[in-house]
XYZ file of C-alpha atoms in Angstrom:
772
model
C 132.267 9.458 83.427
C 129.907 7.827 85.935
C 130.570 4.180 86.743
C 128.113 1.526 85.560
C 126.095 0.016 88.405
C 126.197 -3.770 88.531
C 124.230 -6.208 90.647
C 125.648 -9.503 91.849
C 124.103 -12.276 93.932
C 126.064 -14.630 96.166
C 125.396 -17.766 98.128
C 126.810 -17.080 101.626
C 128.249 -20.213 103.191
C 128.025 -20.332 106.968
C 125.513 -17.524 107.513
C 122.696 -18.774 109.712
C 121.767 -16.089 112.216
C 120.616 -12.489 112.218
C 123.893 -11.390 113.804
C 125.815 -12.914 110.878
C 123.669 -11.079 108.350
C 123.991 -7.769 110.172
C 127.798 -7.989 110.270
C 128.010 -8.885 106.566
C 125.599 -6.110 105.592
C 127.517 -3.480 107.578
C 130.941 -4.619 106.366
C 130.006 -4.668 102.667
C 127.983 -1.452 102.844
C 131.064 0.426 104.153
C 133.055 -0.391 101.001
C 133.455 2.607 98.703
C 131.445 2.112 95.516
C 128.776 -0.154 97.047
C 125.301 1.283 96.401
C 123.039 -1.199 98.175
C 123.227 -4.509 100.062
C 120.428 -6.988 100.728
C 121.132 -10.039 102.883
C 118.742 -12.930 103.569
C 119.550 -15.298 106.416
C 116.696 -17.572 105.418
C 117.777 -17.958 101.805
C 121.491 -17.820 102.656
C 122.024 -15.223 99.923
C 123.292 -11.678 99.455
C 122.585 -9.208 96.634
C 124.936 -6.272 96.127
C 124.610 -3.268 93.817
C 127.984 -1.656 93.238
C 129.959 0.495 90.843
C 131.623 -1.523 88.092
C 135.126 -0.641 89.193
C 138.337 -2.633 89.082
C 138.653 -5.175 91.874
C 135.494 -4.072 93.751
C 133.904 -7.508 93.251
C 137.127 -9.042 94.573
C 137.079 -6.665 97.549
C 133.509 -7.696 98.426
C 134.406 -11.399 98.417
C 137.615 -10.755 100.352
C 135.965 -8.538 102.964
C 133.242 -11.064 103.723
C 135.923 -13.761 103.753
C 137.724 -11.917 106.538
C 134.556 -12.115 108.616
C 134.780 -15.880 108.182
C 132.124 -16.572 105.538
C 132.604 -17.902 102.023
C 130.868 -16.230 99.080
C 129.903 -18.226 95.992
C 128.690 -16.146 93.014
C 125.239 -17.215 91.779
C 125.357 -17.193 87.997
C 122.608 -17.658 85.424
C 122.337 -21.218 84.207
C 124.684 -22.457 86.915
C 124.244 -26.217 87.187
C 124.097 -26.828 90.885
C 121.671 -28.076 93.438
C 120.543 -24.497 93.969
C 119.937 -22.879 90.633
C 119.733 -19.126 90.107
C 117.061 -18.569 87.544
C 116.617 -15.536 85.325
C 113.067 -14.338 85.133
C 112.178 -14.827 81.522
C 109.666 -13.411 79.124
C 106.146 -14.672 78.970
C 102.689 -13.959 77.707
C 99.608 -13.318 79.708
C 96.209 -12.961 78.154
C 93.097 -11.207 79.251
C 90.039 -12.362 77.376
C 87.273 -9.849 77.693
C 84.324 -11.664 76.141
C 81.653 -9.267 75.003
C 78.869 -11.580 73.835
C 76.240 -9.858 71.751
C 73.259 -12.139 72.168
C 71.785 -11.024 68.917
C 74.838 -11.792 66.839
C 76.606 -15.091 66.355
C 79.758 -13.278 65.293
C 80.559 -12.617 69.025
C 83.251 -9.991 69.361
C 86.237 -11.145 71.392
C 88.631 -8.437 72.447
C 92.039 -9.907 73.091
C 94.532 -7.680 74.812
C 98.007 -9.112 74.924
C 100.796 -7.930 77.074
C 104.133 -9.290 76.040
C 106.023 -8.664 79.210
C 109.631 -9.342 78.465
C 111.777 -8.959 81.467
C 115.353 -10.032 81.624
C 116.877 -9.659 85.049
C 120.448 -9.576 83.919
C 122.685 -9.800 86.883
C 126.100 -8.930 85.584
C 128.200 -11.564 87.259
C 131.415 -10.627 85.537
C 133.574 -11.746 88.407
C 137.243 -11.951 87.717
C 138.422 -15.531 87.838
C 140.407 -14.911 90.973
C 137.628 -13.106 92.906
C 135.998 -16.210 94.305
C 139.357 -17.874 94.748
C 140.716 -14.964 96.782
C 137.579 -14.911 98.891
C 137.892 -18.644 99.606
C 141.522 -18.176 100.570
C 140.606 -15.341 102.899
C 137.882 -17.440 104.476
C 140.228 -20.383 104.824
C 142.677 -18.155 106.646
C 139.939 -17.604 109.200
C 139.651 -21.355 109.679
C 138.949 -21.096 113.384
C 135.659 -19.362 112.625
C 132.790 -21.529 113.711
C 130.810 -20.786 110.531
C 133.140 -22.409 108.020
C 130.431 -24.620 106.580
C 126.748 -23.960 106.198
C 124.319 -26.166 108.087
C 123.068 -27.800 104.912
C 126.450 -28.841 103.514
C 126.650 -32.055 105.528
C 126.206 -33.515 109.037
C 126.630 -30.878 111.741
C 129.619 -32.646 113.304
C 131.572 -32.323 110.069
C 131.100 -28.559 109.860
C 133.650 -26.121 111.234
C 131.090 -24.989 113.775
C 130.403 -28.553 114.877
C 134.098 -29.383 115.190
C 134.728 -26.254 117.278
C 131.806 -27.082 119.588
C 133.032 -30.654 120.053
C 136.604 -29.450 120.719
C 135.341 -26.942 123.283
C 133.203 -29.607 124.950
C 136.096 -32.081 125.150
C 138.373 -29.354 126.539
C 135.801 -28.569 129.251
C 135.462 -32.277 130.173
C 139.253 -32.559 130.362
C 139.375 -29.423 132.523
C 136.820 -30.913 134.943
C 138.801 -34.163 135.105
C 142.106 -32.409 135.817
C 140.636 -29.641 137.985
C 138.783 -32.000 140.313
C 141.835 -34.278 140.541
C 144.275 -31.407 141.171
C 142.162 -28.548 142.612
C 145.050 -26.107 142.540
C 145.019 -26.165 138.732
C 141.318 -25.235 138.416
C 141.716 -21.485 137.683
C 144.134 -21.829 134.787
C 142.924 -25.217 133.444
C 139.351 -23.865 133.013
C 140.818 -20.708 131.446
C 142.633 -22.874 128.873
C 139.417 -24.813 128.159
C 137.563 -21.547 127.713
C 140.178 -20.221 125.264
C 139.613 -23.222 122.930
C 136.181 -21.838 122.114
C 136.765 -18.155 122.881
C 139.739 -17.441 120.603
C 137.808 -17.821 117.332
C 134.888 -15.911 118.867
C 137.184 -13.071 119.942
C 138.830 -12.968 116.517
C 135.438 -12.638 114.845
C 134.485 -9.906 117.338
C 137.645 -7.929 116.547
C 137.203 -8.211 112.761
C 133.523 -7.233 113.012
C 134.441 -4.219 115.155
C 136.960 -2.997 112.575
C 134.281 -3.333 109.881
C 131.609 -1.283 111.636
C 129.899 -3.672 114.102
C 131.422 -3.005 117.533
C 128.482 -4.390 119.521
C 128.275 -7.855 117.957
C 127.188 -10.865 120.004
C 130.772 -12.130 119.702
C 132.030 -8.905 121.334
C 129.513 -9.196 124.199
C 130.482 -12.835 124.640
C 134.208 -12.022 124.658
C 133.827 -9.226 127.224
C 131.673 -11.426 129.464
C 134.074 -14.397 129.326
C 137.208 -12.332 129.957
C 135.460 -10.424 132.735
C 134.439 -13.712 134.386
C 138.078 -14.850 134.387
C 139.166 -11.615 136.101
C 136.663 -12.102 138.932
C 137.671 -15.760 139.305
C 134.613 -17.402 137.694
C 136.729 -19.429 135.242
C 134.571 -22.563 135.405
C 131.450 -20.574 134.553
C 133.312 -18.691 131.804
C 134.283 -21.977 130.102
C 130.744 -23.332 130.405
C 129.227 -20.126 129.030
C 131.497 -20.263 125.957
C 130.461 -23.888 125.320
C 126.772 -23.052 125.718
C 127.193 -20.157 123.292
C 128.723 -22.478 120.680
C 125.957 -25.059 121.223
C 123.390 -22.303 120.762
C 124.998 -21.209 117.487
C 124.982 -24.827 116.337
C 121.255 -25.167 117.105
C 120.572 -21.889 115.266
C 122.415 -23.269 112.251
C 120.414 -26.500 112.229
C 117.119 -24.600 112.538
C 118.109 -22.132 109.805
C 119.093 -25.036 107.569
C 115.680 -26.638 108.045
C 113.884 -23.436 106.999
C 116.219 -22.985 104.021
C 115.778 -26.598 102.922
C 111.992 -26.210 102.742
C 112.008 -24.132 99.569
C 115.223 -25.665 98.213
C 113.617 -29.110 98.412
C 111.501 -28.098 95.420
C 114.588 -28.457 93.226
C 114.797 -32.129 94.232
C 111.493 -32.735 92.433
C 113.198 -32.444 89.046
C 114.655 -35.822 87.967
C 118.392 -36.052 87.348
C 118.079 -37.554 83.857
C 115.858 -37.391 80.776
C 115.307 -39.400 77.592
C 115.919 -37.155 74.581
C 115.225 -37.994 70.930
C 118.296 -37.716 68.685
C 118.514 -38.950 65.114
C 115.706 -41.449 65.593
C 117.036 -42.915 68.856
C 116.557 -42.238 72.555
C 119.536 -41.097 74.632
C 119.537 -40.748 78.415
C 121.130 -37.400 79.335
C 121.382 -35.249 82.493
C 118.187 -33.202 82.787
C 120.156 -30.011 83.433
C 121.712 -30.256 79.953
C 118.367 -30.179 78.104
C 118.165 -27.257 75.684
C 115.089 -25.366 74.509
C 113.542 -27.157 71.520
C 114.779 -30.635 72.469
C 112.180 -33.419 72.235
C 111.999 -35.748 75.222
C 110.052 -38.908 76.035
C 108.352 -39.084 79.420
C 107.414 -42.629 80.359
C 104.332 -43.470 82.469
C 105.050 -42.907 86.149
C 108.169 -40.754 85.541
C 108.664 -37.229 86.788
C 108.706 -34.700 83.950
C 112.291 -33.364 83.656
C 111.588 -29.988 82.012
C 108.901 -27.426 81.256
C 107.455 -28.087 77.820
C 104.588 -28.558 75.393
C 103.116 -31.981 74.560
C 103.754 -33.012 70.947
C 102.006 -36.383 71.128
C 100.277 -38.587 73.677
C 97.845 -37.868 76.466
C 97.923 -38.620 80.163
C 96.767 -37.509 83.592
C 99.562 -35.479 85.206
C 99.898 -35.178 88.993
C 100.743 -31.496 89.635
C 100.448 -31.704 93.435
C 104.211 -31.389 94.122
C 104.358 -28.012 92.368
C 100.878 -26.454 92.474
C 99.198 -28.314 95.319
C 96.404 -29.458 92.952
C 95.222 -32.710 94.517
C 93.460 -34.109 91.427
C 95.603 -35.227 88.435
C 95.066 -32.918 85.449
C 94.309 -34.400 82.014
C 96.919 -33.300 79.469
C 96.884 -33.765 75.702
C 98.600 -32.416 72.566
C 99.530 -28.699 72.808
C 99.017 -28.594 76.586
C 101.892 -27.372 78.743
C 103.616 -29.478 81.388
C 105.843 -28.378 84.258
C 109.131 -29.846 85.458
C 108.786 -31.908 88.648
C 105.190 -33.018 88.031
C 104.452 -36.747 87.691
C 103.254 -38.344 84.456
C 100.348 -40.775 84.822
C 99.532 -43.772 82.686
C 100.374 -42.538 79.166
C 103.704 -41.917 77.429
C 104.263 -38.286 76.376
C 106.530 -36.708 73.780
C 107.371 -33.219 74.996
C 109.164 -30.289 73.356
C 111.285 -28.479 75.966
C 110.395 -24.780 76.344
C 112.750 -23.753 79.171
C 116.289 -24.692 80.166
C 116.903 -26.138 83.635
C 117.840 -22.754 85.131
C 114.662 -21.170 83.748
C 112.010 -23.804 84.480
C 109.027 -23.113 86.700
C 110.548 -24.634 89.846
C 113.853 -22.770 89.405
C 111.936 -19.515 88.919
C 109.824 -20.144 92.031
C 112.940 -20.820 94.139
C 114.601 -17.686 92.760
C 111.530 -15.543 93.394
C 111.165 -16.765 96.970
C 114.860 -16.131 97.689
C 114.599 -12.614 96.270
C 111.417 -12.053 98.269
C 113.200 -13.162 101.443
C 115.873 -10.523 100.781
C 113.142 -7.847 100.746
C 112.569 -6.679 104.313
C 109.109 -6.259 105.763
C 108.199 -3.021 107.593
C 108.151 -4.879 110.919
C 111.594 -6.319 110.216
C 112.993 -2.886 109.333
C 111.586 -1.488 112.590
C 113.121 -4.311 114.634
C 116.477 -3.744 112.895
C 116.382 -0.048 113.778
C 115.337 -0.862 117.343
C 118.177 -3.381 117.790
C 120.777 -0.774 116.764
C 119.903 1.181 119.912
C 118.903 -1.797 122.029
C 122.334 -3.466 122.153
C 124.396 -0.349 123.034
C 121.698 0.459 125.573
C 122.118 -2.957 127.201
C 125.921 -2.429 127.356
C 125.323 0.873 129.171
C 122.877 -0.786 131.606
C 125.349 -3.629 132.240
C 128.122 -1.124 132.952
C 125.915 0.836 135.347
C 124.831 -2.361 137.161
C 128.494 -3.373 137.530
C 129.755 0.022 138.751
C 127.039 2.025 140.529
C 126.077 -0.303 143.438
C 129.705 -0.722 144.640
C 130.344 3.030 144.286
C 127.097 4.310 145.759
C 126.064 1.703 148.328
C 129.269 -0.172 149.080
C 128.311 -3.362 147.246
C 130.890 -6.076 146.543
C 132.671 -5.449 143.255
C 132.905 -9.145 142.291
C 129.160 -9.667 142.860
C 128.016 -6.661 140.801
C 130.563 -7.127 138.023
C 129.292 -10.715 137.730
C 125.722 -9.408 137.427
C 126.822 -6.844 134.844
C 128.480 -9.565 132.763
C 125.296 -11.676 132.914
C 123.258 -8.691 131.685
C 125.669 -8.332 128.755
C 124.801 -11.875 127.661
C 121.082 -11.309 128.204
C 121.348 -8.238 125.976
C 122.198 -10.154 122.810
C 119.562 -9.124 120.215
C 119.718 -12.348 118.128
C 116.299 -13.697 119.099
C 114.666 -10.312 118.618
C 116.308 -9.643 115.247
C 115.487 -13.118 113.852
C 111.876 -13.023 115.142
C 110.450 -11.390 112.011
C 112.627 -12.701 109.124
C 112.398 -16.296 110.383
C 108.589 -16.184 110.313
C 108.426 -14.398 106.963
C 110.912 -16.765 105.321
C 109.011 -19.827 106.543
C 105.725 -18.296 105.375
C 107.031 -17.388 101.907
C 108.380 -20.924 101.528
C 105.135 -22.546 102.666
C 103.146 -20.339 100.311
C 105.414 -21.055 97.329
C 105.019 -24.799 97.803
C 101.248 -24.288 97.448
C 101.555 -21.969 94.450
C 101.115 -18.733 96.441
C 103.916 -16.364 95.445
C 104.476 -13.003 97.148
C 107.102 -10.426 96.277
C 108.511 -10.027 99.767
C 107.896 -9.412 103.433
C 106.111 -6.100 102.861
C 103.595 -7.757 100.542
C 103.148 -10.660 102.958
C 102.355 -8.226 105.790
C 99.934 -6.142 103.718
C 97.979 -9.116 102.324
C 96.689 -9.842 105.812
C 95.406 -6.263 106.160
C 93.109 -6.554 103.117
C 89.456 -5.720 103.857
C 88.050 -5.609 100.303
C 88.692 -7.902 97.322
C 87.928 -6.712 93.783
C 87.837 -9.563 91.249
C 87.998 -9.473 87.488
C 85.412 -11.871 86.003
C 86.790 -13.427 82.840
C 89.588 -15.889 83.537
C 89.575 -15.098 87.255
C 86.155 -15.988 88.649
C 85.382 -17.895 85.436
C 87.306 -20.393 83.327
C 87.996 -17.807 80.629
C 86.457 -19.835 77.814
C 82.809 -20.555 76.921
C 81.227 -23.948 77.542
C 77.958 -25.443 76.320
C 75.522 -25.178 79.219
C 72.152 -26.034 77.603
C 70.989 -27.950 74.515
C 67.304 -27.397 73.775
C 65.385 -29.504 71.266
C 62.442 -27.797 69.566
C 61.810 -29.732 66.337
C 64.512 -32.381 66.851
C 66.171 -34.259 69.739
C 68.955 -32.632 71.775
C 71.521 -35.135 70.453
C 70.480 -34.371 66.864
C 70.701 -30.605 67.458
C 74.253 -31.000 68.810
C 75.253 -33.341 65.953
C 74.084 -30.970 63.193
C 75.483 -27.839 64.859
C 78.868 -29.543 65.317
C 78.868 -30.476 61.634
C 78.647 -26.804 60.690
C 81.268 -25.732 63.267
C 83.926 -28.388 62.571
C 87.207 -26.892 61.438
C 86.471 -23.516 63.056
C 88.827 -22.093 65.698
C 86.218 -19.666 67.050
C 85.893 -20.050 70.887
C 82.157 -20.791 70.646
C 82.759 -23.331 67.879
C 85.396 -25.045 70.016
C 82.922 -25.213 72.907
C 80.359 -27.001 70.726
C 82.978 -29.421 69.322
C 84.312 -30.197 72.812
C 80.777 -30.971 74.012
C 80.110 -33.234 71.024
C 83.359 -35.099 71.698
C 82.496 -35.443 75.386
C 79.032 -36.793 74.512
C 80.455 -39.232 71.928
C 78.516 -37.672 69.067
C 79.495 -38.842 65.572
C 79.843 -35.650 63.526
C 78.727 -36.088 59.883
C 80.711 -34.679 56.978
C 79.460 -31.460 55.448
C 79.570 -30.627 51.755
C 79.715 -26.857 52.021
C 79.578 -24.259 54.747
C 79.332 -20.500 54.350
C 79.598 -17.683 56.852
C 76.702 -15.257 56.725
C 78.276 -11.968 57.750
C 77.295 -10.983 61.289
C 74.547 -13.618 61.437
C 75.905 -17.178 61.556
C 76.725 -20.204 59.400
C 74.750 -22.043 56.696
C 75.371 -25.296 54.850
C 73.932 -28.699 53.982
C 74.288 -31.998 55.841
C 72.850 -35.287 54.593
C 70.701 -33.326 52.155
C 69.270 -31.070 54.893
C 69.713 -27.292 54.571
C 71.027 -25.890 57.866
C 71.460 -22.478 59.438
C 73.081 -21.922 62.848
C 73.238 -18.409 64.222
C 71.707 -15.712 66.370
C 68.021 -15.940 67.325
C 67.342 -12.741 65.382
C 68.920 -14.103 62.173
C 67.131 -17.460 62.605
C 63.786 -15.685 63.009
C 64.358 -13.978 59.651
C 64.309 -17.433 58.045
C 61.657 -19.134 60.188
C 59.603 -17.348 62.849
C 60.017 -18.625 66.424
C 56.900 -19.528 68.421
C 56.088 -17.657 71.616
C 57.319 -20.625 73.726
C 60.585 -20.789 71.780
C 61.148 -17.038 72.190
C 60.444 -17.297 75.921
C 62.947 -20.145 76.313
C 65.648 -18.216 74.434
C 64.965 -15.066 76.495
C 65.209 -17.069 79.745
C 68.619 -18.414 78.710
C 69.742 -14.897 77.779
C 68.669 -13.641 81.202
C 71.027 -16.204 82.740
C 73.893 -14.471 80.936
C 74.174 -17.141 78.255
C 74.882 -16.734 74.561
C 72.157 -18.532 72.554
C 72.488 -19.761 68.965
C 69.474 -21.257 67.148
C 69.586 -24.159 64.642
C 67.262 -24.112 61.614
C 67.017 -27.474 59.760
C 65.031 -27.859 56.568
C 63.240 -24.568 57.179
C 62.096 -25.605 60.675
C 63.407 -24.408 64.065
C 65.264 -27.531 65.225
C 66.635 -26.348 68.556
C 69.037 -24.032 70.353
C 72.415 -24.254 72.075
C 73.349 -21.960 74.987
C 76.941 -21.217 76.003
C 78.553 -19.285 78.809
C 81.955 -18.693 80.321
C 81.289 -20.801 83.409
C 82.562 -20.074 86.947
C 85.657 -21.909 88.151
C 84.692 -24.997 90.165
C 86.028 -23.534 93.416
C 84.921 -19.935 92.840
C 81.772 -20.040 95.008
C 83.620 -21.593 97.959
C 86.522 -19.170 97.481
C 84.277 -16.082 97.491
C 82.377 -17.421 100.532
C 85.673 -17.925 102.395
C 86.539 -14.270 101.786
C 83.129 -12.970 102.901
C 83.263 -15.239 105.969
C 86.646 -13.669 106.772
C 84.911 -10.265 106.849
C 85.986 -8.971 103.435
C 83.838 -6.958 101.052
C 83.917 -8.782 97.706
C 83.096 -7.058 94.424
C 83.282 -8.069 90.748
C 84.756 -5.536 88.292
C 84.275 -6.553 84.661
C 84.146 -5.122 81.173
C 81.516 -7.710 80.181
C 77.871 -6.832 79.655
C 75.734 -6.324 82.727
C 73.334 -9.235 82.122
C 76.156 -11.791 81.907
C 78.031 -10.312 84.868
C 74.970 -10.208 87.128
C 74.068 -13.799 86.235
C 77.516 -14.907 87.406
C 77.463 -12.573 90.409
C 74.134 -13.996 91.615
C 75.737 -17.431 91.934
C 78.325 -15.978 94.330
C 76.098 -13.465 96.099
C 78.593 -10.720 95.347
C 78.403 -7.060 94.360
C 78.730 -6.548 90.569
C 80.102 -3.587 88.583
C 79.877 -4.289 84.840
C 80.616 -2.734 81.433
C 83.752 -1.068 82.809
C 86.777 0.267 80.971
C 90.230 -0.220 82.572
C 90.147 3.368 83.883
C 86.710 2.689 85.437
C 88.149 -0.262 87.367
C 90.971 1.972 88.608
C 88.459 4.651 89.690
C 86.358 2.126 91.635
C 89.446 0.768 93.417
C 90.340 4.323 94.456
C 86.785 4.900 95.668
C 86.983 1.773 97.839
C 90.282 2.997 99.301
C 88.719 6.396 99.977
C 86.001 4.604 101.966
C 88.722 3.205 104.227
C 89.152 -0.252 102.703
C 92.498 -1.940 102.133
C 91.893 -3.220 98.616
C 93.249 -6.295 96.865
C 92.674 -6.359 93.097
C 92.632 -9.881 91.682
C 92.911 -10.303 87.920
C 95.153 -11.700 85.226
C 97.429 -8.701 85.494
C 97.146 -7.286 81.970
C 93.896 -5.411 81.181
C 93.660 -4.828 84.917
C 97.081 -3.156 85.120
C 95.732 0.315 86.108
C 93.532 -1.183 88.833
C 96.317 -3.469 90.028
C 98.598 -0.443 90.366
C 95.937 1.550 92.238
C 95.150 -1.262 94.718
C 96.982 -1.806 97.988
C 97.783 -5.339 96.798
C 97.619 -6.651 93.225
C 97.195 -10.421 92.904
C 97.565 -12.149 89.524
C 95.596 -15.344 88.897
C 97.269 -18.211 87.038
C 99.378 -17.402 83.977
C 103.144 -17.568 83.714
C 104.817 -16.965 87.041
C 107.270 -14.428 85.630
C 104.697 -12.157 83.974
C 102.249 -12.556 86.839
C 104.758 -11.334 89.414
C 106.027 -8.626 87.083
C 102.578 -7.031 86.885
C 101.367 -7.647 90.432
C 102.550 -7.927 94.032
C 101.597 -11.577 94.338
C 100.408 -14.470 92.201
C 98.148 -17.488 92.626
C 99.862 -19.937 90.285
C 97.107 -22.511 90.119
C 94.336 -19.975 89.529
C 92.109 -21.149 92.387
C 89.879 -18.424 93.824
C 90.094 -20.142 97.210
C 93.855 -19.580 97.211
C 93.283 -15.836 97.642
C 91.629 -16.588 100.990
C 94.477 -19.024 101.775
C 97.026 -16.259 101.052
C 95.230 -13.851 103.397
C 94.996 -16.539 106.081
C 98.722 -17.310 105.705
C 99.575 -13.619 106.091
C 97.484 -13.264 109.237
C 99.013 -16.433 110.724
C 102.469 -15.032 109.987
C 101.776 -11.736 111.749
C 100.457 -13.622 114.805
C 103.612 -15.731 114.734
C 105.792 -12.598 114.616
C 104.005 -11.124 117.652
C 104.557 -14.418 119.505
C 108.247 -14.383 118.542
C 108.801 -10.808 119.722
C 106.997 -11.633 122.976
C 109.223 -14.693 123.511
C 112.399 -12.744 122.692
C 111.700 -9.729 124.909
C 109.766 -11.615 127.590
C 112.559 -14.086 128.378
C 115.112 -11.287 128.480
C 112.944 -9.185 130.812
C 112.474 -12.116 133.197
C 116.178 -12.966 133.321
C 117.163 -9.298 133.611
C 115.122 -9.026 136.802
C 116.291 -12.392 138.209
C 119.921 -11.500 137.458
C 119.758 -8.131 139.227
C 118.122 -9.645 142.333
C 120.752 -12.412 142.346
C 118.600 -15.446 141.495
C 120.324 -16.300 138.189
C 123.891 -15.957 136.893
C 125.979 -16.402 133.761
C 124.765 -19.877 132.758
C 121.055 -19.005 132.770
C 121.899 -15.733 131.004
C 123.432 -17.453 127.988
C 120.682 -20.084 128.070
C 118.121 -17.258 127.993
C 119.740 -15.870 124.855
C 120.260 -19.228 123.131
C 116.929 -20.587 124.293
C 115.031 -17.549 123.067
C 116.697 -17.739 119.659
C 115.967 -21.438 119.248
C 112.374 -21.058 120.516
C 111.728 -18.174 118.122
C 113.156 -20.111 115.176
C 111.229 -23.293 115.996
C 108.007 -21.294 116.446
C 108.559 -19.736 113.002
C 109.102 -23.193 111.491
C 105.510 -24.079 112.439
C 104.496 -21.936 109.469
C 106.081 -24.518 107.147
C 103.131 -26.796 107.778
C 100.839 -27.159 104.736
C 98.573 -24.175 104.053
C 94.977 -25.263 104.628
C 92.898 -25.236 101.464
C 89.513 -23.560 101.280
């Protein structure tokens, strides 16, 4: 019987460079029963798919432990600073409003997709698996990676302690060697061994697990070779510089990793929960779904939830980047980590700590960082041949000149050893993942989520953007745009219409009631109200007989004048739904409603066209409404489309040579999203949005699509700069080494310097993403 395939995720302690990740990947992949391995230096995580066999989980932990790294299983609901969040179920709605302007009944087609996804990582680790792995790692205590860069000050880490010990040994060697010159050869050799022994041990273990050409192996060969040709002082210095370089890499990697992890610090440590009529302060991570909490003015909200009572302005900037506080009232949702304004709120918790929005964002970004971009995969393949090739070149440089032209052996072996150090691929291998990890983190902090490096690369290649209308370019709900008084004042028309609509949950009724509330209109009580099938509503208010419905139905009761008909037609031509009020047998006025554009939509569309993109609207709504909205944006409009029509148009755009991004809410647009090069979901729950598309704009701003494209293009420029730095420095020092200008010290500085420069250049992407 075939074994069940399980997937486990681990936090890898001490992994902070591309060389580390490569060794771990190779070692675990060579275990029998392992199907797939995905390692992210930036997130400090590893995902493994393997056969559910006895002790295989233990073997994975133990094998990585022998390399000198500690594995910590990431389990669902684990209460730690870094939470692993399951992606939960959610609902996303696409409201395709088909407004028949001659009928107040207004058909609203609601298509619901209940996307339930449970990423169940079967972390059924035996109790001793982690323990054995820790023991194995502890046995390798000399390994410089014993503690990750974020677990405390650098000098308290194993790597820091080893670097300090090596530095002190070198200082002592200088003191003794200069005092007693005869001791210099062996005293510098001893100082070198302080740092080299753990490096050599790691090189040997990595070689036995499938990575013979690791940086540790190159370092070991170079140091031992230097001793044999009498360059003991340089050998000791090179080992120290190597350790300092690793330390700097660790600090830089920790800074990139902390960027996204810092989101978890937004959630407060405690919460006030209602129990049996009293308030208890409890740890926020213990809150269960359904619990009722009190959020005081000025406090951070400790959990995702729905407001039961109270209203307040909530500052969502820490999570979504929205600069203006958002007004929240009963039945509105709130997100953990946002800041309550001036009003107290009672909130019912809708997600446990491990499943809240911030935890899901962190989890998604970490998983995205484990997904390699095409450029990264190419660099990985290139480095597999690059390093052995450099070893061959170093050997030829060391051997051929003395054999063929009578060169001095010591001189050319020295040059060969320097080339070995120059050949380390660390800077080259980290050039792409460092930039992509920083970019994914920066995007997530602004509410721009992408499914991985491949998506991030492809977003920047987009040349055409196809937008859904309802809920994407528009708010997704109708608003009162015009109140026209014919026989009565505008305020009176609104007051009487609201009286008929009160108590109705119809979207158009809600729009009228919201406008009356906003205008401070006192709505009178109504004795009776009746729905007139397909035509509108009728009733009596303050002794006045009222009818509120379509212009056609109103005209059946009281004819409209030519001016009134012209005004209604003009409003219809603007894509607005018009309802006419008849009071006491006289045309009193009209109210026009429309699903209005998002406030930033015009600027967002302009930013895309300015960036050279072709922008088109694809909508199922009627042509008159769609073109009225499209005119405001100056964009191409395709209306009255079925889902398969949207898919066909996307394919036509691709056939014309465009790289197409489809932007919608991810449900009715599913066929078009699948057909597009990139599918971007607007707003909605983060889990469903990313399930149905390649990327998501959490805050629903149209301008964020342009920001996502700009971020992608900046990232690709950064990657090109990184590769240029990595290969350029090595090329320069290769030439200067062969002609005898530079030696071992500059060689290791070239490697370390390139790695640090590449990482620091990538960290520039962590700067805030500029809004449109």
